[in-house]
Amino acid sequence: MAYYPNIKVISRFGKGFNNVHVSRRENLYVTNTPGCNEIAAAQFTVALINSLAHGIQSSQSLFSSGEWTKVIPRTPPEELCIGIVGLGHIGQEVTRQMKKLGCKVIAWTVHPKLHLDFIKQQELQMCDSVKELCEEADIVSLHTRASKKTNNLMGTKELQALASHSGFIVNISRATILDYQTVSKLIEEKKLGGAALDVWPEEPIISDWLFKLAKNPLVIAT
């Protein structure tokens, strides 16, 4: 910005503004590009869910360490219950794709009234809280925007509810939504079945505990 004071527009390739930090300046516009990557993000999420369900990360870790041990999923992937937190474009597309694969899908969203047509069309079971969703879902995938209302939305009590039946967590959304310290603790104790994490409270990672989480065999880190 110092080198190019005549810039009029900063356009972010993506939906959110979280990583754009620009002080106010007259005649400067910051825009996003909704619709540019929702399908790709949903496909990536489905790939992560399937990797966790099939134990691919655990298999890779064992293979790399020289062990020849077959990892057998405890439940056939098509019999899993997938919990979707947030029903924006990405959450909706993940829902469609997982239902096509034969999975049961349940959901929670901040504004259910905005999505009544989609909920009815998909015959989607809605939960009253994220904790209720975590009690039932085998894999929980986060797809809600970062805000004061969603800060630590997936906190200790929600993660413990998920860990009570060795569930999995997927986060490609925003790091502030998820309590990474609790994830780290539950992964270390092998109470969570695993995690797939594409966003981090530090980017790049600096802290040792976060490096340790990223390198854990139960974690897919991207």
PDB file of C-alpha atoms in Angstrom:
ATOM      1  CA  MET A   1       0.000   0.000   0.000  1.00  0.00           C
ATOM      2  CA  ALA A   2       2.937   2.312   0.714  1.00  0.00           C
ATOM      3  CA  TYR A   3       4.431   1.585  -2.727  1.00  0.00           C
ATOM      4  CA  TYR A   4       1.145   1.987  -4.603  1.00  0.00           C
ATOM      5  CA  PRO A   5      -0.865   4.864  -3.065  1.00  0.00           C
ATOM      6  CA  ASN A   6      -3.130   5.069  -6.146  1.00  0.00           C
ATOM      7  CA  ILE A   7      -4.739   1.667  -5.587  1.00  0.00           C
ATOM      8  CA  LYS A   8      -8.528   2.046  -5.669  1.00  0.00           C
ATOM      9  CA  VAL A   9      -9.740  -1.533  -5.139  1.00  0.00           C
ATOM     10  CA  ILE A  10      -8.505  -4.562  -3.219  1.00  0.00           C
ATOM     11  CA  SER A  11     -10.433  -7.639  -4.382  1.00  0.00           C
ATOM     12  CA  ARG A  12     -10.088 -10.776  -2.300  1.00  0.00           C
ATOM     13  CA  PHE A  13     -10.427 -14.133  -4.063  1.00  0.00           C
ATOM     14  CA  GLY A  14     -12.787 -15.645  -1.533  1.00  0.00           C
ATOM     15  CA  LYS A  15     -15.771 -14.866   0.620  1.00  0.00           C
ATOM     16  CA  GLY A  16     -14.432 -13.546   3.928  1.00  0.00           C
ATOM     17  CA  PHE A  17     -12.433 -10.455   4.840  1.00  0.00           C
ATOM     18  CA  ASN A  18     -10.619 -11.868   7.877  1.00  0.00           C
ATOM     19  CA  ASN A  19      -7.150 -11.712   6.343  1.00  0.00           C
ATOM     20  CA  VAL A  20      -7.486  -8.206   4.881  1.00  0.00           C
ATOM     21  CA  HIS A  21      -6.114  -5.621   7.320  1.00  0.00           C
ATOM     22  CA  VAL A  22      -6.273  -2.160   5.755  1.00  0.00           C
ATOM     23  CA  SER A  23      -6.799   1.091   7.663  1.00  0.00           C
ATOM     24  CA  ARG A  24      -9.549   3.382   6.400  1.00  0.00           C
ATOM     25  CA  ARG A  25      -8.627   5.459   3.374  1.00  0.00           C
ATOM     26  CA  GLU A  26     -10.805   7.640   1.200  1.00  0.00           C
ATOM     27  CA  ASN A  27     -11.666   6.165  -2.206  1.00  0.00           C
ATOM     28  CA  LEU A  28     -10.361   2.700  -1.326  1.00  0.00           C
ATOM     29  CA  TYR A  29     -12.758  -0.219  -1.756  1.00  0.00           C
ATOM     30  CA  VAL A  30     -12.250  -3.750  -0.413  1.00  0.00           C
ATOM     31  CA  THR A  31     -14.383  -6.384  -2.129  1.00  0.00           C
ATOM     32  CA  ASN A  32     -14.872 -10.129  -1.944  1.00  0.00           C
ATOM     33  CA  THR A  33     -15.864 -12.595  -4.669  1.00  0.00           C
ATOM     34  CA  PRO A  34     -18.803 -14.723  -3.480  1.00  0.00           C
ATOM     35  CA  GLY A  35     -19.349 -17.819  -5.569  1.00  0.00           C
ATOM     36  CA  CYS A  36     -15.720 -18.152  -6.651  1.00  0.00           C
ATOM     37  CA  ASN A  37     -14.765 -21.213  -4.604  1.00  0.00           C
ATOM     38  CA  GLU A  38     -17.792 -22.702  -2.850  1.00  0.00           C
ATOM     39  CA  ILE A  39     -17.888 -25.883  -4.963  1.00  0.00           C
ATOM     40  CA  ALA A  40     -14.130 -26.431  -4.600  1.00  0.00           C
ATOM     41  CA  ALA A  41     -14.346 -25.908  -0.826  1.00  0.00           C
ATOM     42  CA  ALA A  42     -17.247 -28.370  -0.566  1.00  0.00           C
ATOM     43  CA  GLN A  43     -15.413 -30.981  -2.645  1.00  0.00           C
ATOM     44  CA  PHE A  44     -12.324 -30.552  -0.478  1.00  0.00           C
ATOM     45  CA  THR A  45     -14.454 -31.006   2.654  1.00  0.00           C
ATOM     46  CA  VAL A  46     -15.996 -34.211   1.288  1.00  0.00           C
ATOM     47  CA  ALA A  47     -12.497 -35.496   0.484  1.00  0.00           C
ATOM     48  CA  LEU A  48     -11.389 -34.807   4.076  1.00  0.00           C
ATOM     49  CA  ILE A  49     -14.499 -36.472   5.528  1.00  0.00           C
ATOM     50  CA  ASN A  50     -13.909 -39.561   3.397  1.00  0.00           C
ATOM     51  CA  SER A  51     -10.216 -39.649   4.344  1.00  0.00           C
ATOM     52  CA  LEU A  52     -11.117 -39.608   8.045  1.00  0.00           C
ATOM     53  CA  ALA A  53     -13.899 -42.159   7.577  1.00  0.00           C
ATOM     54  CA  HIS A  54     -11.599 -44.602   5.752  1.00  0.00           C
ATOM     55  CA  GLY A  55      -8.689 -44.091   8.155  1.00  0.00           C
ATOM     56  CA  ILE A  56      -6.396 -42.917   5.343  1.00  0.00           C
ATOM     57  CA  GLN A  57      -4.325 -40.609   7.557  1.00  0.00           C
ATOM     58  CA  SER A  58      -3.771 -43.333  10.167  1.00  0.00           C
ATOM     59  CA  SER A  59      -2.866 -45.846   7.439  1.00  0.00           C
ATOM     60  CA  GLN A  60      -0.372 -43.436   5.893  1.00  0.00           C
ATOM     61  CA  SER A  61       1.230 -42.772   9.287  1.00  0.00           C
ATOM     62  CA  LEU A  62       1.609 -46.501  10.029  1.00  0.00           C
ATOM     63  CA  PHE A  63       2.955 -47.204   6.543  1.00  0.00           C
ATOM     64  CA  SER A  64       5.501 -44.372   6.807  1.00  0.00           C
ATOM     65  CA  SER A  65       6.736 -45.720  10.135  1.00  0.00           C
ATOM     66  CA  GLY A  66       7.348 -49.156   8.593  1.00  0.00           C
ATOM     67  CA  GLU A  67       4.353 -50.931  10.100  1.00  0.00           C
ATOM     68  CA  TRP A  68       2.230 -53.192   7.892  1.00  0.00           C
ATOM     69  CA  THR A  69      -1.120 -52.920   9.653  1.00  0.00           C
ATOM     70  CA  LYS A  70      -4.513 -52.635   8.016  1.00  0.00           C
ATOM     71  CA  VAL A  71      -6.698 -49.844   9.406  1.00  0.00           C
ATOM     72  CA  ILE A  72     -10.349 -50.878   9.212  1.00  0.00           C
ATOM     73  CA  PRO A  73     -13.003 -48.143   9.659  1.00  0.00           C
ATOM     74  CA  ARG A  74     -15.150 -48.862  12.693  1.00  0.00           C
ATOM     75  CA  THR A  75     -18.274 -47.923  10.680  1.00  0.00           C
ATOM     76  CA  PRO A  76     -18.795 -48.124   6.905  1.00  0.00           C
ATOM     77  CA  PRO A  77     -18.595 -44.517   5.642  1.00  0.00           C
ATOM     78  CA  GLU A  78     -22.088 -44.656   4.125  1.00  0.00           C
ATOM     79  CA  GLU A  79     -23.498 -45.470   7.574  1.00  0.00           C
ATOM     80  CA  LEU A  80     -21.939 -42.423   9.221  1.00  0.00           C
ATOM     81  CA  CYS A  81     -23.932 -39.478  10.537  1.00  0.00           C
ATOM     82  CA  ILE A  82     -22.432 -36.192   9.316  1.00  0.00           C
ATOM     83  CA  GLY A  83     -23.074 -33.014  11.334  1.00  0.00           C
ATOM     84  CA  ILE A  84     -22.950 -29.740   9.385  1.00  0.00           C
ATOM     85  CA  VAL A  85     -22.496 -26.498  11.341  1.00  0.00           C
ATOM     86  CA  GLY A  86     -23.603 -23.638   9.093  1.00  0.00           C
ATOM     87  CA  LEU A  87     -25.857 -23.827   6.023  1.00  0.00           C
ATOM     88  CA  GLY A  88     -24.360 -21.238   3.718  1.00  0.00           C
ATOM     89  CA  HIS A  89     -23.389 -22.164   0.158  1.00  0.00           C
ATOM     90  CA  ILE A  90     -20.563 -24.486   1.253  1.00  0.00           C
ATOM     91  CA  GLY A  91     -22.529 -26.155   4.048  1.00  0.00           C
ATOM     92  CA  GLN A  92     -25.421 -26.770   1.669  1.00  0.00           C
ATOM     93  CA  GLU A  93     -23.196 -28.242  -1.041  1.00  0.00           C
ATOM     94  CA  VAL A  94     -21.443 -30.545   1.472  1.00  0.00           C
ATOM     95  CA  THR A  95     -24.890 -31.659   2.640  1.00  0.00           C
ATOM     96  CA  ARG A  96     -25.947 -32.520  -0.923  1.00  0.00           C
ATOM     97  CA  GLN A  97     -22.769 -34.432  -1.682  1.00  0.00           C
ATOM     98  CA  MET A  98     -22.737 -36.417   1.572  1.00  0.00           C
ATOM     99  CA  LYS A  99     -26.396 -37.383   1.124  1.00  0.00           C
ATOM    100  CA  LYS A 100     -25.604 -38.602  -2.403  1.00  0.00           C
ATOM    101  CA  LEU A 101     -22.978 -40.854  -0.823  1.00  0.00           C
ATOM    102  CA  GLY A 102     -25.687 -42.358   1.383  1.00  0.00           C
ATOM    103  CA  CYS A 103     -24.766 -40.667   4.662  1.00  0.00           C
ATOM    104  CA  LYS A 104     -27.260 -39.382   7.182  1.00  0.00           C
ATOM    105  CA  VAL A 105     -26.804 -35.620   7.544  1.00  0.00           C
ATOM    106  CA  ILE A 106     -27.920 -33.442  10.451  1.00  0.00           C
ATOM    107  CA  ALA A 107     -27.317 -29.706  10.806  1.00  0.00           C
ATOM    108  CA  TRP A 108     -27.279 -26.612  12.986  1.00  0.00           C
ATOM    109  CA  THR A 109     -27.262 -23.032  11.730  1.00  0.00           C
ATOM    110  CA  VAL A 110     -27.450 -19.582  13.293  1.00  0.00           C
ATOM    111  CA  HIS A 111     -30.348 -18.555  11.023  1.00  0.00           C
ATOM    112  CA  PRO A 112     -32.516 -21.621  10.254  1.00  0.00           C
ATOM    113  CA  LYS A 113     -35.384 -19.455   8.949  1.00  0.00           C
ATOM    114  CA  LEU A 114     -33.174 -18.279   6.075  1.00  0.00           C
ATOM    115  CA  HIS A 115     -32.738 -21.850   4.877  1.00  0.00           C
ATOM    116  CA  LEU A 116     -36.237 -23.298   5.298  1.00  0.00           C
ATOM    117  CA  ASP A 117     -36.614 -24.232   1.604  1.00  0.00           C
ATOM    118  CA  PHE A 118     -33.289 -26.081   1.572  1.00  0.00           C
ATOM    119  CA  ILE A 119     -34.004 -27.822   4.887  1.00  0.00           C
ATOM    120  CA  LYS A 120     -37.398 -28.986   3.596  1.00  0.00           C
ATOM    121  CA  GLN A 121     -36.020 -30.043   0.211  1.00  0.00           C
ATOM    122  CA  GLN A 122     -33.247 -32.129   1.793  1.00  0.00           C
ATOM    123  CA  GLU A 123     -35.512 -33.409   4.605  1.00  0.00           C
ATOM    124  CA  LEU A 124     -32.736 -32.266   6.921  1.00  0.00           C
ATOM    125  CA  GLN A 125     -32.850 -33.024  10.627  1.00  0.00           C
ATOM    126  CA  MET A 126     -32.019 -29.796  12.483  1.00  0.00           C
ATOM    127  CA  CYS A 127     -30.463 -29.598  15.946  1.00  0.00           C
ATOM    128  CA  ASP A 128     -31.231 -26.975  18.585  1.00  0.00           C
ATOM    129  CA  SER A 129     -27.574 -26.554  19.557  1.00  0.00           C
ATOM    130  CA  VAL A 130     -24.072 -27.453  18.383  1.00  0.00           C
ATOM    131  CA  LYS A 131     -23.694 -29.634  21.486  1.00  0.00           C
ATOM    132  CA  GLU A 132     -26.811 -31.629  20.534  1.00  0.00           C
ATOM    133  CA  LEU A 133     -25.390 -32.092  17.031  1.00  0.00           C
ATOM    134  CA  CYS A 134     -22.058 -33.291  18.497  1.00  0.00           C
ATOM    135  CA  GLU A 135     -23.835 -35.868  20.637  1.00  0.00           C
ATOM    136  CA  GLU A 136     -25.279 -37.554  17.539  1.00  0.00           C
ATOM    137  CA  ALA A 137     -22.871 -36.915  14.645  1.00  0.00           C
ATOM    138  CA  ASP A 138     -19.895 -39.160  13.900  1.00  0.00           C
ATOM    139  CA  ILE A 139     -18.120 -36.401  11.959  1.00  0.00           C
ATOM    140  CA  VAL A 140     -18.760 -32.678  12.499  1.00  0.00           C
ATOM    141  CA  SER A 141     -17.794 -30.227   9.743  1.00  0.00           C
ATOM    142  CA  LEU A 142     -17.685 -26.469  10.393  1.00  0.00           C
ATOM    143  CA  HIS A 143     -18.996 -24.065   7.740  1.00  0.00           C
ATOM    144  CA  THR A 144     -19.956 -20.848   9.501  1.00  0.00           C
ATOM    145  CA  ARG A 145     -18.439 -17.385   9.303  1.00  0.00           C
ATOM    146  CA  ALA A 146     -16.250 -15.850  11.991  1.00  0.00           C
ATOM    147  CA  SER A 147     -17.995 -13.316  14.216  1.00  0.00           C
ATOM    148  CA  LYS A 148     -18.410 -12.482  17.892  1.00  0.00           C
ATOM    149  CA  LYS A 149     -21.409 -14.843  17.972  1.00  0.00           C
ATOM    150  CA  THR A 150     -19.475 -17.774  16.514  1.00  0.00           C
ATOM    151  CA  ASN A 151     -16.222 -17.245  18.440  1.00  0.00           C
ATOM    152  CA  ASN A 152     -15.374 -20.593  20.111  1.00  0.00           C
ATOM    153  CA  LEU A 153     -18.696 -21.980  18.855  1.00  0.00           C
ATOM    154  CA  MET A 154     -17.106 -25.435  18.917  1.00  0.00           C
ATOM    155  CA  GLY A 155     -15.801 -25.220  22.474  1.00  0.00           C
ATOM    156  CA  THR A 156     -14.958 -27.596  25.306  1.00  0.00           C
ATOM    157  CA  LYS A 157     -18.455 -28.922  26.025  1.00  0.00           C
ATOM    158  CA  GLU A 158     -19.188 -29.486  22.324  1.00  0.00           C
ATOM    159  CA  LEU A 159     -15.868 -31.246  21.716  1.00  0.00           C
ATOM    160  CA  GLN A 160     -16.313 -33.401  24.814  1.00  0.00           C
ATOM    161  CA  ALA A 161     -19.758 -34.418  23.525  1.00  0.00           C
ATOM    162  CA  LEU A 162     -18.116 -35.419  20.226  1.00  0.00           C
ATOM    163  CA  ALA A 163     -15.288 -37.206  22.055  1.00  0.00           C
ATOM    164  CA  SER A 164     -17.774 -39.202  24.142  1.00  0.00           C
ATOM    165  CA  HIS A 165     -18.210 -41.483  21.108  1.00  0.00           C
ATOM    166  CA  SER A 166     -14.780 -40.906  19.468  1.00  0.00           C
ATOM    167  CA  GLY A 167     -16.137 -38.565  16.806  1.00  0.00           C
ATOM    168  CA  PHE A 168     -14.166 -36.555  14.226  1.00  0.00           C
ATOM    169  CA  ILE A 169     -13.914 -32.804  13.597  1.00  0.00           C
ATOM    170  CA  VAL A 170     -13.337 -31.041  10.249  1.00  0.00           C
ATOM    171  CA  ASN A 171     -12.576 -27.323   9.994  1.00  0.00           C
ATOM    172  CA  ILE A 172     -11.898 -25.563   6.697  1.00  0.00           C
ATOM    173  CA  SER A 173     -13.824 -22.469   7.841  1.00  0.00           C
ATOM    174  CA  ARG A 174     -12.179 -20.136  10.389  1.00  0.00           C
ATOM    175  CA  ALA A 175      -9.851 -20.946  13.287  1.00  0.00           C
ATOM    176  CA  THR A 176     -11.712 -18.740  15.793  1.00  0.00           C
ATOM    177  CA  ILE A 177     -14.774 -21.013  15.599  1.00  0.00           C
ATOM    178  CA  LEU A 178     -12.913 -24.003  17.095  1.00  0.00           C
ATOM    179  CA  ASP A 179     -11.163 -24.447  20.455  1.00  0.00           C
ATOM    180  CA  TYR A 180      -7.807 -25.799  19.240  1.00  0.00           C
ATOM    181  CA  GLN A 181      -6.400 -26.232  22.746  1.00  0.00           C
ATOM    182  CA  THR A 182      -9.199 -28.659  23.604  1.00  0.00           C
ATOM    183  CA  VAL A 183      -8.837 -30.421  20.237  1.00  0.00           C
ATOM    184  CA  SER A 184      -5.130 -30.872  20.970  1.00  0.00           C
ATOM    185  CA  LYS A 185      -5.829 -32.286  24.429  1.00  0.00           C
ATOM    186  CA  LEU A 186      -8.512 -34.718  23.229  1.00  0.00           C
ATOM    187  CA  ILE A 187      -6.415 -35.852  20.255  1.00  0.00           C
ATOM    188  CA  GLU A 188      -3.426 -36.445  22.544  1.00  0.00           C
ATOM    189  CA  GLU A 189      -5.641 -38.525  24.835  1.00  0.00           C
ATOM    190  CA  LYS A 190      -7.042 -40.354  21.764  1.00  0.00           C
ATOM    191  CA  LYS A 191     -10.574 -39.450  22.791  1.00  0.00           C
ATOM    192  CA  LEU A 192     -11.390 -37.878  19.418  1.00  0.00           C
ATOM    193  CA  GLY A 193     -11.293 -40.259  16.477  1.00  0.00           C
ATOM    194  CA  GLY A 194      -9.367 -37.702  14.442  1.00  0.00           C
ATOM    195  CA  ALA A 195      -9.393 -34.230  12.924  1.00  0.00           C
ATOM    196  CA  ALA A 196      -8.942 -32.570   9.523  1.00  0.00           C
ATOM    197  CA  LEU A 197      -7.772 -28.966   9.879  1.00  0.00           C
ATOM    198  CA  ASP A 198      -7.191 -26.454   7.077  1.00  0.00           C
ATOM    199  CA  VAL A 199      -7.212 -23.266   9.201  1.00  0.00           C
ATOM    200  CA  TRP A 200      -5.062 -22.510  12.251  1.00  0.00           C
ATOM    201  CA  PRO A 201      -4.966 -20.020  15.148  1.00  0.00           C
ATOM    202  CA  GLU A 202      -1.436 -19.204  13.957  1.00  0.00           C
ATOM    203  CA  GLU A 203      -0.637 -18.941  10.251  1.00  0.00           C
ATOM    204  CA  PRO A 204       2.168 -19.855   9.851  1.00  0.00           C
ATOM    205  CA  ILE A 205       2.350 -22.052  12.959  1.00  0.00           C
ATOM    206  CA  ILE A 206       4.881 -20.974  15.591  1.00  0.00           C
ATOM    207  CA  SER A 207       3.843 -22.661  18.862  1.00  0.00           C
ATOM    208  CA  ASP A 208       5.193 -26.115  19.716  1.00  0.00           C
ATOM    209  CA  TRP A 209       1.796 -27.413  20.894  1.00  0.00           C
ATOM    210  CA  LEU A 210       0.218 -26.496  17.563  1.00  0.00           C
ATOM    211  CA  PHE A 211       3.052 -28.156  15.604  1.00  0.00           C
ATOM    212  CA  LYS A 212       2.516 -31.244  17.738  1.00  0.00           C
ATOM    213  CA  LEU A 213      -1.200 -31.245  16.910  1.00  0.00           C
ATOM    214  CA  ALA A 214      -0.520 -30.849  13.167  1.00  0.00           C
ATOM    215  CA  LYS A 215       1.924 -33.758  13.195  1.00  0.00           C
ATOM    216  CA  ASN A 216      -0.307 -36.130  15.165  1.00  0.00           C
ATOM    217  CA  PRO A 217      -1.140 -39.325  13.161  1.00  0.00           C
ATOM    218  CA  LEU A 218      -4.846 -38.757  13.851  1.00  0.00           C
ATOM    219  CA  VAL A 219      -4.774 -35.334  12.184  1.00  0.00           C
ATOM    220  CA  ILE A 220      -4.948 -34.373   8.513  1.00  0.00           C
ATOM    221  CA  ALA A 221      -3.199 -30.994   8.435  1.00  0.00           C
ATOM    222  CA  THR A 222      -3.434 -28.735   5.378  1.00  0.00           C
TER     223      THR A 222
END
